[in-house]
Amino acid sequence: MKTDVLIIGGGLAGAATAYFLAREGVDVLLAERFDLNTQASGANAGNLHIQIPHETFVTEGDNWAREFAPTIPLMLESVKLWTEIGDDIGCDLGVSTTGGLLVANSEHEMRDISRKAAIEQRWGARIELLGRNEVRACAPYISRDVVGGAFCPDEGRANPLTATPGFAAAASRHGARIVRNTEIHALSQTGGRFTACTRDGAIEARRVVNCAGADAGSVAGMLGINLPIEGHPIQMTVTEPVKPIVPHLVYAASEKLTLKQMNNGTFLIGGGWPATRRGTDGKLAVSLASLRDNLRVALSVVPALANVHIVRTWPAIVNGTADWKPVLGEVPGHAGFFVNVFPWMGFSAGPISALIVAELVLGRRPSFDLKRFSAMRYG
Ligand SMILES: Cc1cc2nc3c(=O)[nH]c(=O)nc-3n(C[C@H](O)[C@H](O)[C@H](O)COP(=O)(O)OP(=O)(O)OC[C@H]3O[C@@H](n4cnc5c(N)ncnc54)[C@H](O)[C@@H]3O)c2cc1C
């Protein structure tokens, strides 16, 4: 098979990049080793984040946050895209932006929140600091132990089950070819052309976009490129549907928590609690200790959850980078080889990362300063 642009990976990054290129008339072939949307993009919580993750702020510190904060303009633009793009691709993405509320149980946590908010505001995020009574007024479902918080009105949620398939279907309508069950197991570059080896033969391409999520490091390694992308097993829990109680995306400053109620009444509860790898093949399993602790934190913030049954908990691998920053763009010294990896919050950032990388493949000037997000930082 021959193509102009080969996209490796059929998660949100790959499907959205395929869409933005195909709609410009580019000849695109997307190869996915399993089926579309079977990894992080289909297993995630669907939160649309803008705020800097609080736990990481506390563990990594203010300097880290200042380095990371240039991702905020990308997140803002991505959430805007989320609210618009469903019409373009003809898909209900289940987007709702009713705001994200980070709550504190102590004055100490409140001081951390306000230092983080100052950094976020500097990069354009709308963050409102709230006292105890203001939290109660805006979110009466929150525990009385909460002393205050920060509210970002632009955060929300979208549906991970429809997003990647929606982008992929729209890409196909614009002529993109999508091949499933097709793992790229070797990749080489000679004379400005790439050859990708699959079980069913070679794919030749003029350009390659690496959208392999947690495996993007292995794909880059096929060309001898050092790209230290991590994969961390984490887990999510969904409850039975109940009447509407919580309109916001809720976080806790005390421990890992993200929590929200979906349109169908179910709660999705997570926050990055670790799952377990089992046996010699590293199969993922739910950690009961994480489940217990995740639910304990959830209950302490939203006491009404005490009456709600959980239905399912599942593990999945999240793509990570040590500095939490994305890797976006052409790899220096490897003309024609592009990377689209947005770690940890790659669902929120999926549309903008894909649009940026597509612009770069099209030879256009990107609308953001991408210096900090180059693969160059790995030497
Ligand atoms: C439990 C969980 C909850 C999360 N919650 C949120 C959230 O609420 N909000 C948020 O913003 N982010 C969240 N994330 C992170 C987010 O899901 C990811 O950052 C994002 O989905 C990454 O998208 P991707 O397309 O890069 O990767 P993936 O969806 O993992 O897709 C990569 C694809 O590449 C394929 N692939 C890999 N190697 C090859 C190869 N050699 N050949 C062919 N195909 C290959 C894989 O099979 C896979 O389908 C969460 C992640 C997890 C696991």
CSV table of C-alpha atoms and ligand atoms in Angstrom, one decimal:
chain,number,residue,atom,x,y,z
A,1,MET,CA,0.0,0.0,0.0
A,2,LYS,CA,1.1,3.6,-0.7
A,3,THR,CA,0.0,6.8,1.0
A,4,ASP,CA,1.1,10.4,1.4
A,5,VAL,CA,0.6,10.4,5.2
A,6,LEU,CA,0.6,7.3,7.3
A,7,ILE,CA,-0.9,7.8,10.8
A,8,ILE,CA,0.0,5.2,13.4
A,9,GLY,CA,-2.6,4.7,16.0
A,10,GLY,CA,-6.4,4.8,16.0
A,11,GLY,CA,-7.2,6.6,19.3
A,12,LEU,CA,-8.4,10.2,19.4
A,13,ALA,CA,-5.0,11.6,18.4
A,14,GLY,CA,-4.9,9.4,15.3
A,15,ALA,CA,-8.5,9.7,14.3
A,16,ALA,CA,-8.7,13.5,14.7
A,17,THR,CA,-5.3,14.0,12.9
A,18,ALA,CA,-6.7,11.9,10.0
A,19,TYR,CA,-9.8,14.0,9.9
A,20,PHE,CA,-8.0,17.4,9.9
A,21,LEU,CA,-5.7,16.2,7.1
A,22,ALA,CA,-8.3,14.3,5.0
A,23,ARG,CA,-10.7,17.3,5.0
A,24,GLU,CA,-7.8,19.3,3.3
A,25,GLY,CA,-7.6,16.7,0.6
A,26,VAL,CA,-4.5,14.9,1.9
A,27,ASP,CA,-4.1,11.2,1.1
A,28,VAL,CA,-4.2,9.6,4.5
A,29,LEU,CA,-4.0,6.0,5.7
A,30,LEU,CA,-4.5,5.3,9.4
A,31,ALA,CA,-3.2,2.0,10.8
A,32,GLU,CA,-4.4,0.6,14.1
A,33,ARG,CA,-3.1,-2.6,15.6
A,34,PHE,CA,-6.4,-3.5,17.3
A,35,ASP,CA,-9.7,-1.8,16.7
A,36,LEU,CA,-10.3,2.0,16.9
A,37,ASN,CA,-10.8,3.5,20.3
A,38,THR,CA,-9.9,0.4,22.3
A,39,GLN,CA,-7.1,2.0,24.4
A,40,ALA,CA,-6.9,5.2,26.4
A,41,SER,CA,-9.2,7.2,24.2
A,42,GLY,CA,-12.1,4.9,24.7
A,43,ALA,CA,-11.5,4.0,28.3
A,44,ASN,CA,-11.0,7.4,29.8
A,45,ALA,CA,-13.2,9.6,32.0
A,46,GLY,CA,-14.1,12.2,29.4
A,47,ASN,CA,-13.2,15.2,31.5
A,48,LEU,CA,-12.4,18.4,29.6
A,49,HIS,CA,-9.7,19.9,31.8
A,50,ILE,CA,-8.2,23.3,31.8
A,51,GLN,CA,-6.8,23.6,35.4
A,52,ILE,CA,-3.3,22.4,36.2
A,53,PRO,CA,-3.7,19.0,38.0
A,54,HIS,CA,-3.6,19.9,41.6
A,55,GLU,CA,-1.8,16.8,43.0
A,56,THR,CA,1.0,17.3,40.5
A,57,PHE,CA,1.2,20.9,41.4
A,58,VAL,CA,1.7,19.9,45.1
A,59,THR,CA,4.2,17.2,44.4
A,60,GLU,CA,6.2,19.0,41.6
A,61,GLY,CA,5.9,22.5,42.8
A,62,ASP,CA,5.4,26.1,41.5
A,63,ASN,CA,8.4,26.0,39.1
A,64,TRP,CA,7.0,22.9,37.4
A,65,ALA,CA,3.6,24.5,37.2
A,66,ARG,CA,5.1,27.6,35.5
A,67,GLU,CA,6.8,25.4,32.9
A,68,PHE,CA,3.6,23.4,32.4
A,69,ALA,CA,1.3,26.3,32.2
A,70,PRO,CA,1.9,27.1,28.5
A,71,THR,CA,-0.3,24.1,27.8
A,72,ILE,CA,-3.3,26.1,29.2
A,73,PRO,CA,-3.9,28.1,26.0
A,74,LEU,CA,-4.0,24.8,24.1
A,75,MET,CA,-6.5,23.4,26.6
A,76,LEU,CA,-8.7,26.5,26.2
A,77,GLU,CA,-8.6,26.3,22.5
A,78,SER,CA,-9.3,22.5,22.6
A,79,VAL,CA,-12.4,22.9,24.8
A,80,LYS,CA,-13.6,25.6,22.3
A,81,LEU,CA,-13.1,23.1,19.5
A,82,TRP,CA,-14.9,20.4,21.4
A,83,THR,CA,-18.0,22.6,21.6
A,84,GLU,CA,-17.9,23.3,17.8
A,85,ILE,CA,-16.5,20.3,16.0
A,86,GLY,CA,-19.4,17.9,16.6
A,87,ASP,CA,-21.4,19.8,13.9
A,88,ASP,CA,-18.5,19.6,11.5
A,89,ILE,CA,-18.0,15.9,11.9
A,90,GLY,CA,-21.7,15.1,12.2
A,91,CYS,CA,-21.4,13.4,15.6
A,92,ASP,CA,-23.0,14.0,19.0
A,93,LEU,CA,-19.8,14.3,21.2
A,94,GLY,CA,-21.9,14.7,24.4
A,95,VAL,CA,-20.1,18.0,25.2
A,96,SER,CA,-21.1,19.9,28.3
A,97,THR,CA,-19.2,22.8,29.8
A,98,THR,CA,-20.8,23.4,33.2
A,99,GLY,CA,-17.5,24.1,34.9
A,100,GLY,CA,-14.9,22.4,37.1
A,101,LEU,CA,-14.8,22.8,40.8
A,102,LEU,CA,-11.6,22.1,42.9
A,103,VAL,CA,-12.4,21.9,46.6
A,104,ALA,CA,-10.2,22.3,49.7
A,105,ASN,CA,-10.6,20.8,53.1
A,106,SER,CA,-8.1,23.1,54.8
A,107,GLU,CA,-6.7,26.6,54.7
A,108,HIS,CA,-3.3,25.1,53.7
A,109,GLU,CA,-4.9,23.4,50.7
A,110,MET,CA,-6.7,26.7,49.9
A,111,ARG,CA,-3.3,28.5,49.8
A,112,ASP,CA,-2.0,25.9,47.3
A,113,ILE,CA,-5.1,26.4,45.2
A,114,SER,CA,-4.7,30.2,45.1
A,115,ARG,CA,-1.0,30.0,44.1
A,116,LYS,CA,-1.9,27.6,41.3
A,117,ALA,CA,-4.9,29.8,40.3
A,118,ALA,CA,-2.5,32.8,39.9
A,119,ILE,CA,-0.4,30.8,37.5
A,120,GLU,CA,-3.4,29.6,35.5
A,121,GLN,CA,-4.9,33.0,35.3
A,122,ARG,CA,-1.7,34.4,33.9
A,123,TRP,CA,-2.1,32.0,31.0
A,124,GLY,CA,-5.7,33.0,30.3
A,125,ALA,CA,-7.7,30.5,32.3
A,126,ARG,CA,-10.8,31.9,34.0
A,127,ILE,CA,-10.5,30.7,37.6
A,128,GLU,CA,-12.6,32.1,40.4
A,129,LEU,CA,-11.5,31.5,44.0
A,130,LEU,CA,-14.5,30.6,46.3
A,131,GLY,CA,-14.9,30.8,50.0
A,132,ARG,CA,-16.9,28.2,52.0
A,133,ASN,CA,-20.3,29.9,51.5
A,134,GLU,CA,-19.7,30.5,47.8
A,135,VAL,CA,-18.8,26.8,47.3
A,136,ARG,CA,-22.0,25.9,49.1
A,137,ALA,CA,-24.0,28.3,47.1
A,138,CYS,CA,-22.7,27.1,43.7
A,139,ALA,CA,-22.5,23.4,44.7
A,140,PRO,CA,-24.9,22.5,47.6
A,141,TYR,CA,-24.0,18.8,47.1
A,142,ILE,CA,-20.5,19.4,48.4
A,143,SER,CA,-19.6,18.2,51.9
A,144,ARG,CA,-19.8,20.8,54.7
A,145,ASP,CA,-16.1,20.0,55.6
A,146,VAL,CA,-15.0,22.0,52.5
A,147,VAL,CA,-13.5,25.4,53.3
A,148,GLY,CA,-13.3,26.8,49.8
A,149,GLY,CA,-12.2,26.1,46.3
A,150,ALA,CA,-11.5,27.3,42.7
A,151,PHE,CA,-14.1,27.3,39.9
A,152,CYS,CA,-13.2,27.2,36.2
A,153,PRO,CA,-16.4,27.8,34.2
A,154,ASP,CA,-15.0,26.5,31.0
A,155,GLU,CA,-14.3,22.9,32.0
A,156,GLY,CA,-16.6,20.0,31.4
A,157,ARG,CA,-17.0,16.7,29.8
A,158,ALA,CA,-17.4,14.9,26.4
A,159,ASN,CA,-18.2,11.3,25.5
A,160,PRO,CA,-15.1,9.1,24.9
A,161,LEU,CA,-17.3,6.4,23.3
A,162,THR,CA,-18.4,8.6,20.4
A,163,ALA,CA,-15.4,11.0,19.9
A,164,THR,CA,-12.8,8.8,18.2
A,165,PRO,CA,-15.4,6.9,16.1
A,166,GLY,CA,-16.9,10.2,15.1
A,167,PHE,CA,-13.6,11.7,13.9
A,168,ALA,CA,-12.7,8.4,12.2
A,169,ALA,CA,-16.0,8.3,10.3
A,170,ALA,CA,-15.6,11.9,9.2
A,171,ALA,CA,-12.1,11.2,8.1
A,172,SER,CA,-13.3,8.3,6.0
A,173,ARG,CA,-16.0,10.4,4.4
A,174,HIS,CA,-13.2,12.8,3.4
A,175,GLY,CA,-11.3,9.8,1.8
A,176,ALA,CA,-9.0,8.6,4.6
A,177,ARG,CA,-8.3,4.9,4.5
A,178,ILE,CA,-8.5,3.2,7.9
A,179,VAL,CA,-7.0,-0.2,8.4
A,180,ARG,CA,-7.7,-2.1,11.7
A,181,ASN,CA,-5.8,-5.1,13.1
A,182,THR,CA,-2.7,-3.7,11.5
A,183,GLU,CA,0.3,-3.3,13.7
A,184,ILE,CA,3.3,-1.4,12.5
A,185,HIS,CA,6.2,-3.6,13.7
A,186,ALA,CA,9.1,-2.0,11.9
A,187,LEU,CA,9.6,1.5,10.4
A,188,SER,CA,12.5,2.7,8.3
A,189,GLN,CA,13.3,6.0,6.4
A,190,THR,CA,15.3,6.1,3.2
A,191,GLY,CA,15.6,8.8,0.6
A,192,GLY,CA,12.8,10.8,2.1
A,193,ARG,CA,10.3,7.9,2.1
A,194,PHE,CA,9.1,5.7,4.9
A,195,THR,CA,8.5,2.0,4.8
A,196,ALA,CA,6.2,0.6,7.5
A,197,CYS,CA,6.1,-3.2,7.9
A,198,THR,CA,2.9,-5.0,8.9
A,199,ARG,CA,1.8,-8.6,8.9
A,200,ASP,CA,0.1,-8.0,5.6
A,201,GLY,CA,2.9,-6.3,3.8
A,202,ALA,CA,4.6,-2.9,3.6
A,203,ILE,CA,3.0,0.5,3.7
A,204,GLU,CA,5.0,3.2,1.9
A,205,ALA,CA,4.5,6.8,2.9
A,206,ARG,CA,6.0,10.3,2.3
A,207,ARG,CA,5.2,11.4,5.9
A,208,VAL,CA,4.4,9.6,9.1
A,209,VAL,CA,2.4,10.8,12.2
A,210,ASN,CA,3.1,8.9,15.3
A,211,CYS,CA,-0.2,8.8,17.3
A,212,ALA,CA,0.6,5.6,19.2
A,213,GLY,CA,-0.3,6.9,22.6
A,214,ALA,CA,1.6,5.1,25.4
A,215,ASP,CA,3.4,3.1,22.7
A,216,ALA,CA,4.6,6.2,20.8
A,217,GLY,CA,8.1,5.7,22.3
A,218,SER,CA,8.4,2.2,20.8
A,219,VAL,CA,7.2,3.5,17.4
A,220,ALA,CA,9.8,6.4,17.5
A,221,GLY,CA,12.4,3.8,18.6
A,222,MET,CA,11.9,2.0,15.3
A,223,LEU,CA,13.7,5.0,13.7
A,224,GLY,CA,16.3,5.2,16.4
A,225,ILE,CA,14.6,8.2,18.0
A,226,ASN,CA,14.6,8.6,21.8
A,227,LEU,CA,11.1,9.4,22.9
A,228,PRO,CA,10.5,8.5,26.6
A,229,ILE,CA,6.7,8.1,26.6
A,230,GLU,CA,5.4,6.4,29.6
A,231,GLY,CA,2.4,4.1,30.1
A,232,HIS,CA,0.7,4.0,33.5
A,233,PRO,CA,-2.2,1.6,34.5
A,234,ILE,CA,-5.0,3.6,36.1
A,235,GLN,CA,-8.7,2.9,36.7
A,236,MET,CA,-12.1,4.4,36.5
A,237,THR,CA,-15.4,3.5,38.1
A,238,VAL,CA,-19.0,4.1,36.9
A,239,THR,CA,-22.1,4.0,39.1
A,240,GLU,CA,-25.8,3.2,38.4
A,241,PRO,CA,-27.8,6.2,37.1
A,242,VAL,CA,-29.5,8.4,39.6
A,243,LYS,CA,-31.4,11.7,39.5
A,244,PRO,CA,-29.2,14.8,38.7
A,245,ILE,CA,-27.2,15.9,41.7
A,246,VAL,CA,-23.8,17.1,40.4
A,247,PRO,CA,-23.7,19.4,37.4
A,248,HIS,CA,-19.9,20.1,37.7
A,249,LEU,CA,-16.6,18.3,37.2
A,250,VAL,CA,-15.4,18.0,40.8
A,251,TYR,CA,-11.8,17.6,42.0
A,252,ALA,CA,-10.4,17.4,45.5
A,253,ALA,CA,-7.2,19.1,46.7
A,254,SER,CA,-6.6,16.6,49.4
A,255,GLU,CA,-6.2,13.4,47.3
A,256,LYS,CA,-6.7,12.2,43.7
A,257,LEU,CA,-10.3,12.7,42.6
A,258,THR,CA,-12.2,13.5,39.5
A,259,LEU,CA,-16.0,13.0,39.6
A,260,LYS,CA,-18.9,14.0,37.5
A,261,GLN,CA,-22.4,13.0,36.6
A,262,MET,CA,-23.1,12.1,33.0
A,263,ASN,CA,-26.2,13.0,31.0
A,264,ASN,CA,-27.7,9.6,31.7
A,265,GLY,CA,-27.3,10.0,35.5
A,266,THR,CA,-24.3,7.8,36.1
A,267,PHE,CA,-21.3,9.1,38.0
A,268,LEU,CA,-17.8,8.6,36.6
A,269,ILE,CA,-15.3,8.5,39.4
A,270,GLY,CA,-11.5,8.4,39.0
A,271,GLY,CA,-8.6,10.8,39.3
A,272,GLY,CA,-5.6,8.6,38.3
A,273,TRP,CA,-5.7,5.9,41.0
A,274,PRO,CA,-3.3,3.1,40.0
A,275,ALA,CA,-4.5,-0.2,38.6
A,276,THR,CA,-2.4,-3.4,38.7
A,277,ARG,CA,-0.4,-5.3,36.2
A,278,ARG,CA,-0.7,-9.1,36.7
A,279,GLY,CA,1.2,-12.1,35.5
A,280,THR,CA,4.0,-12.4,33.0
A,281,ASP,CA,2.0,-10.8,30.2
A,282,GLY,CA,1.3,-7.7,32.3
A,283,LYS,CA,-2.4,-8.0,31.9
A,284,LEU,CA,-4.3,-5.1,33.6
A,285,ALA,CA,-6.5,-5.7,36.7
A,286,VAL,CA,-8.4,-3.4,39.0
A,287,SER,CA,-6.7,-2.6,42.3
A,288,LEU,CA,-9.2,-3.0,45.1
A,289,ALA,CA,-7.1,-0.8,47.4
A,290,SER,CA,-7.3,2.0,44.7
A,291,LEU,CA,-11.0,1.4,44.3
A,292,ARG,CA,-11.6,1.7,48.1
A,293,ASP,CA,-9.5,4.8,48.4
A,294,ASN,CA,-11.0,6.5,45.3
A,295,LEU,CA,-14.5,5.9,46.6
A,296,ARG,CA,-13.5,7.1,50.1
A,297,VAL,CA,-12.4,10.4,48.7
A,298,ALA,CA,-15.4,10.7,46.5
A,299,LEU,CA,-17.8,10.1,49.4
A,300,SER,CA,-15.9,12.6,51.6
A,301,VAL,CA,-16.5,15.3,48.9
A,302,VAL,CA,-20.0,14.3,47.7
A,303,PRO,CA,-21.8,12.6,50.7
A,304,ALA,CA,-24.9,11.8,48.6
A,305,LEU,CA,-22.9,9.2,46.8
A,306,ALA,CA,-23.3,7.0,49.9
A,307,ASN,CA,-26.7,5.8,48.4
A,308,VAL,CA,-25.4,5.1,44.9
A,309,HIS,CA,-24.2,1.7,43.8
A,310,ILE,CA,-21.2,1.3,41.6
A,311,VAL,CA,-21.6,-0.8,38.5
A,312,ARG,CA,-18.2,-1.3,37.0
A,313,THR,CA,-14.5,-0.5,37.5
A,314,TRP,CA,-12.0,-0.9,34.7
A,315,PRO,CA,-8.3,-0.4,34.2
A,316,ALA,CA,-6.5,1.2,31.2
A,317,ILE,CA,-3.1,2.6,30.3
A,318,VAL,CA,-2.7,6.3,30.3
A,319,ASN,CA,0.1,7.8,28.2
A,320,GLY,CA,2.5,10.0,30.2
A,321,THR,CA,5.6,12.1,30.0
A,322,ALA,CA,7.9,12.9,32.9
A,323,ASP,CA,7.3,16.7,32.6
A,324,TRP,CA,3.6,16.3,31.7
A,325,LYS,CA,4.2,18.3,28.6
A,326,PRO,CA,3.0,17.1,25.2
A,327,VAL,CA,5.3,16.2,22.3
A,328,LEU,CA,3.9,17.8,19.2
A,329,GLY,CA,5.5,18.3,15.8
A,330,GLU,CA,8.2,17.1,13.4
A,331,VAL,CA,11.1,15.4,15.0
A,332,PRO,CA,14.3,17.5,14.4
A,333,GLY,CA,16.7,15.6,12.1
A,334,HIS,CA,13.9,13.3,10.9
A,335,ALA,CA,12.1,15.3,8.2
A,336,GLY,CA,8.6,14.0,7.6
A,337,PHE,CA,8.2,12.2,11.0
A,338,PHE,CA,5.7,13.9,13.2
A,339,VAL,CA,4.6,13.1,16.8
A,340,ASN,CA,1.2,13.8,18.3
A,341,VAL,CA,1.3,12.7,21.9
A,342,PHE,CA,-0.5,14.6,24.6
A,343,PRO,CA,0.0,12.9,27.9
A,344,TRP,CA,-2.3,12.5,30.9
A,345,MET,CA,-5.0,14.8,29.6
A,346,GLY,CA,-4.9,13.8,25.9
A,347,PHE,CA,-8.7,13.5,25.7
A,348,SER,CA,-9.2,17.2,26.6
A,349,ALA,CA,-6.4,18.2,24.3
A,350,GLY,CA,-7.1,15.8,21.5
A,351,PRO,CA,-8.8,18.1,19.0
A,352,ILE,CA,-6.2,21.0,19.3
A,353,SER,CA,-3.2,18.6,19.3
A,354,ALA,CA,-4.5,17.0,16.1
A,355,LEU,CA,-5.3,20.3,14.5
A,356,ILE,CA,-1.8,21.7,15.3
A,357,VAL,CA,0.0,18.5,14.0
A,358,ALA,CA,-2.2,18.5,10.9
A,359,GLU,CA,-1.2,22.2,10.3
A,360,LEU,CA,2.4,21.3,10.6
A,361,VAL,CA,2.1,18.3,8.2
A,362,LEU,CA,0.4,20.7,5.7
A,363,GLY,CA,3.4,23.0,6.0
A,364,ARG,CA,1.4,25.8,7.7
A,365,ARG,CA,2.7,27.9,10.6
A,366,PRO,CA,1.2,26.6,13.8
A,367,SER,CA,-1.0,29.0,15.7
A,368,PHE,CA,0.9,28.2,19.0
A,369,ASP,CA,4.5,28.5,20.1
A,370,LEU,CA,5.5,24.8,20.2
A,371,LYS,CA,9.2,25.2,21.2
A,372,ARG,CA,8.5,23.8,24.7
A,373,PHE,CA,6.7,20.8,23.2
A,374,SER,CA,9.3,19.6,20.8
A,375,ALA,CA,10.9,16.1,20.8
A,376,MET,CA,14.2,18.1,20.8
A,377,ARG,CA,14.0,18.2,24.7
A,378,TYR,CA,15.0,14.5,24.7
A,379,GLY,CA,18.1,15.1,22.6
B,1,LIG,C1,-8.6,5.6,32.8
B,1,LIG,C2,-8.2,6.8,32.1
B,1,LIG,C3,-8.8,8.0,32.4
B,1,LIG,C4,-8.5,9.2,31.7
B,1,LIG,N1,-9.2,10.3,31.9
B,1,LIG,C5,-9.0,11.4,31.1
B,1,LIG,C6,-9.8,12.5,31.2
B,1,LIG,O1,-10.8,12.5,31.9
B,1,LIG,N2,-9.5,13.6,30.4
B,1,LIG,C7,-8.4,13.7,29.6
B,1,LIG,O2,-8.2,14.7,29.0
B,1,LIG,N3,-7.6,12.6,29.5
B,1,LIG,C8,-7.9,11.5,30.2
B,1,LIG,N4,-7.1,10.4,30.1
B,1,LIG,C9,-6.0,10.4,29.1
B,1,LIG,C10,-6.4,10.2,27.7
B,1,LIG,O3,-7.4,9.2,27.6
B,1,LIG,C11,-5.2,10.0,26.8
B,1,LIG,O4,-4.2,10.9,27.0
B,1,LIG,C12,-5.7,10.0,25.3
B,1,LIG,O5,-6.8,9.2,25.1
B,1,LIG,C13,-4.5,9.6,24.4
B,1,LIG,O6,-5.0,9.4,23.1
B,1,LIG,P1,-4.1,8.7,22.0
B,1,LIG,O7,-4.9,8.6,20.8
B,1,LIG,O8,-2.8,9.4,21.9
B,1,LIG,O9,-3.8,7.3,22.6
B,1,LIG,P2,-4.6,5.9,22.6
B,1,LIG,O10,-6.1,6.2,22.7
B,1,LIG,O11,-4.0,5.0,23.5
B,1,LIG,O12,-4.4,5.4,21.1
B,1,LIG,C14,-3.2,5.0,20.6
B,1,LIG,C15,-3.4,3.9,19.6
B,1,LIG,O13,-2.2,3.5,19.0
B,1,LIG,C16,-2.3,2.1,18.7
B,1,LIG,N5,-0.9,1.6,18.5
B,1,LIG,C17,0.1,1.6,19.3
B,1,LIG,N6,1.2,1.1,18.8
B,1,LIG,C18,0.8,0.8,17.5
B,1,LIG,C19,1.5,0.2,16.4
B,1,LIG,N7,2.8,-0.2,16.5
B,1,LIG,N8,0.9,0.0,15.2
B,1,LIG,C20,-0.5,0.3,15.1
B,1,LIG,N9,-1.2,0.9,16.1
B,1,LIG,C21,-0.5,1.1,17.3
B,1,LIG,C22,-2.9,1.6,20.0
B,1,LIG,O14,-3.4,0.3,19.8
B,1,LIG,C23,-4.0,2.6,20.3
B,1,LIG,O15,-5.2,2.3,19.8
B,1,LIG,C24,-7.4,9.2,30.7
B,1,LIG,C25,-6.7,8.0,30.5
B,1,LIG,C26,-7.1,6.8,31.1
B,1,LIG,C27,-6.4,5.5,30.8
